[in-house]
């Protein structure tokens, strides 16, 4: 992503009313619900803002999470402590305005989320992503996220592996 965009925490000044990624659920969440989730501390939200127009080009949310150890794919689970759950951060929502398709903005938002999690002083072993559909699941899988055993549209990536994506 070029210097065309800046990624920053969601604020009241960000205009959300005309955001359209092409998925009604994501659009409605971002336009109508995200500020309530931020206010209640259910999630933090970051937006990609086009610098020249101040237009919101995309966003993602992060929330604290965990997953039962027995839902983690076996190759990863066998290397983890036998605690009942794995501490994690959830990318609950990620959307890119349709006008910015094909410009690498979705990847830039994902990598910013990874950096945010990896540089936080709060312990988390993994990053989870809740994919809204198969296309979104495929997007995350491209970057090494693996589906959970019982929830195939929830994908998992160890923070250490995720960090290697953004440090190259």
Coordinates of C-alpha atoms in Angstrom, one line a residue:
X1 CA 0.0 0.0 0.0
X2 CA 1.4 3.4 -0.9
X3 CA 1.4 6.6 0.9
X4 CA -2.0 7.1 -0.6
X5 CA -3.7 5.8 2.5
X6 CA -3.2 6.0 6.3
X7 CA -4.5 3.4 8.7
X8 CA -5.7 4.9 11.9
X9 CA -8.2 4.1 14.8
X10 CA -11.8 4.8 13.9
X11 CA -13.0 8.2 15.0
X12 CA -16.3 10.1 14.7
X13 CA -14.8 12.2 11.9
X14 CA -14.6 9.1 9.6
X15 CA -17.6 9.0 7.2
X16 CA -19.0 5.5 7.2
X17 CA -22.4 6.1 5.5
X18 CA -21.2 5.5 1.9
X19 CA -18.9 2.6 2.7
X20 CA -19.7 -0.3 0.3
X21 CA -17.6 -3.5 0.0
X22 CA -20.2 -5.4 -1.8
X23 CA -21.3 -7.6 1.2
X24 CA -24.4 -6.3 2.9
X25 CA -23.5 -7.8 6.3
X26 CA -20.1 -6.2 6.4
X27 CA -21.5 -2.9 5.1
X28 CA -24.3 -2.8 7.7
X29 CA -21.9 -3.7 10.5
X30 CA -19.4 -0.9 9.6
X31 CA -22.1 1.7 9.0
X32 CA -24.4 0.9 11.9
X33 CA -22.8 -1.2 14.6
X34 CA -19.0 -0.8 14.8
X35 CA -19.0 2.4 16.8
X36 CA -21.2 0.7 19.5
X37 CA -18.8 -2.3 19.6
X38 CA -15.8 0.2 20.1
X39 CA -17.7 2.1 22.7
X40 CA -18.5 -1.1 24.7
X41 CA -14.9 -2.3 24.3
X42 CA -16.0 -5.4 22.4
X43 CA -13.6 -4.4 19.5
X44 CA -11.2 -1.9 18.3
X45 CA -11.6 -0.7 14.8
X46 CA -9.0 0.7 12.4
X47 CA -9.7 2.4 9.1
X48 CA -7.7 2.9 5.9
X49 CA -8.4 6.5 4.9
X50 CA -7.5 7.9 1.5
X51 CA -5.3 10.9 2.4
X52 CA -6.4 13.2 -0.5
X53 CA -10.1 12.7 -0.1
X54 CA -10.5 11.6 3.6
X55 CA -12.7 8.8 2.2
X56 CA -12.8 5.5 4.2
X57 CA -11.3 2.9 1.9
X58 CA -11.4 -0.1 4.3
X59 CA -11.4 -1.2 7.9
X60 CA -10.7 -4.1 10.3
X61 CA -11.7 -4.9 13.8
X62 CA -9.7 -6.7 16.5
X63 CA -11.1 -8.3 19.7
X64 CA -9.6 -10.5 22.4
X65 CA -10.5 -14.1 21.9
X66 CA -9.5 -17.7 22.6
X67 CA -10.3 -21.0 21.1
X68 CA -10.5 -24.5 22.7
X69 CA -7.3 -26.3 22.2
X70 CA -9.1 -29.3 20.7
X71 CA -10.3 -27.1 17.9
X72 CA -6.8 -26.2 16.8
X73 CA -5.4 -28.2 13.9
X74 CA -3.3 -31.1 15.3
X75 CA 0.1 -30.1 13.8
X76 CA -0.2 -26.9 15.8
X77 CA -2.0 -28.2 18.9
X78 CA 0.7 -30.8 19.6
X79 CA 3.3 -28.0 20.1
X80 CA 1.1 -26.0 22.6
X81 CA 0.8 -26.2 26.4
X82 CA -2.1 -28.4 27.5
X83 CA -4.2 -25.4 28.6
X84 CA -7.9 -25.8 27.8
X85 CA -7.8 -22.8 25.4
X86 CA -5.4 -20.8 23.3
X87 CA -5.1 -17.0 23.9
X88 CA -5.7 -15.1 20.7
X89 CA -6.8 -12.0 19.0
X90 CA -9.7 -12.1 16.5
X91 CA -10.0 -10.2 13.3
X92 CA -13.7 -10.2 13.4
X93 CA -14.4 -7.9 10.4
X94 CA -12.3 -6.8 7.5
X95 CA -13.7 -4.9 4.5
X96 CA -12.4 -3.0 1.6
X97 CA -14.5 -0.5 -0.3
X98 CA -15.3 -1.8 -3.8
X99 CA -13.8 1.2 -5.5
X100 CA -10.4 0.2 -4.2
X101 CA -10.4 -3.4 -5.5
X102 CA -7.2 -4.8 -6.9
X103 CA -5.0 -2.3 -5.2
X104 CA -3.6 -4.5 -2.4
X105 CA -5.7 -2.7 0.2
X106 CA -7.1 -5.9 1.8
X107 CA -3.6 -7.3 2.2
X108 CA -2.4 -4.0 3.6
X109 CA -5.2 -4.0 6.2
X110 CA -4.5 -7.7 7.1
X111 CA -0.8 -6.9 7.5
X112 CA -1.5 -3.9 9.6
X113 CA -3.7 -6.0 11.9
X114 CA -0.9 -8.5 12.2
X115 CA 1.6 -5.8 13.1
X116 CA -0.9 -4.4 15.7
X117 CA -1.3 -7.7 17.3
X118 CA 2.4 -8.7 17.2
X119 CA 3.6 -5.5 18.7
X120 CA 1.0 -5.4 21.4
X121 CA 2.2 -6.0 25.0
X122 CA -0.7 -8.3 25.6
X123 CA 0.0 -12.0 25.2
X124 CA -1.7 -13.8 22.4
X125 CA -0.4 -17.0 20.7
X126 CA -2.5 -16.7 17.6
X127 CA -4.6 -14.5 15.3
X128 CA -8.0 -15.8 14.3
X129 CA -10.0 -14.5 11.4
X130 CA -13.8 -15.1 11.1
X131 CA -14.3 -15.4 7.3
X132 CA -17.8 -14.3 6.2
X133 CA -17.8 -16.6 3.2
X134 CA -15.6 -19.0 1.2
X135 CA -13.9 -16.2 -0.8
X136 CA -12.8 -14.5 2.5
X137 CA -11.6 -17.8 3.8
X138 CA -9.6 -18.3 0.7
X139 CA -8.1 -14.8 1.2
X140 CA -6.9 -15.7 4.7
X141 CA -5.6 -19.1 3.6
X142 CA -3.4 -17.4 1.0
X143 CA -1.4 -16.0 3.9
X144 CA -1.1 -19.3 5.8
X145 CA -4.2 -19.2 8.0
X146 CA -5.6 -22.7 8.6
X147 CA -9.2 -23.5 9.3
X148 CA -10.2 -24.7 12.8
X149 CA -11.4 -28.3 13.0
X150 CA -15.0 -27.7 13.9
X151 CA -15.4 -24.2 12.4
X152 CA -13.8 -24.1 8.9
X153 CA -14.6 -20.4 8.3
X154 CA -12.6 -19.5 11.5
X155 CA -9.0 -19.5 10.5
X156 CA -5.9 -19.6 12.7
X157 CA -2.4 -18.4 12.4
X158 CA 0.3 -18.4 15.1
X159 CA 1.5 -14.8 15.9
X160 CA 5.1 -15.9 15.3
X161 CA 4.2 -17.1 11.8
X162 CA 2.1 -14.0 11.1
X163 CA 5.0 -11.8 12.1
X164 CA 7.2 -13.4 9.6
X165 CA 4.7 -12.3 6.9
X166 CA 5.1 -8.6 7.7
X167 CA 8.8 -8.5 8.5
X168 CA 10.0 -9.5 5.0

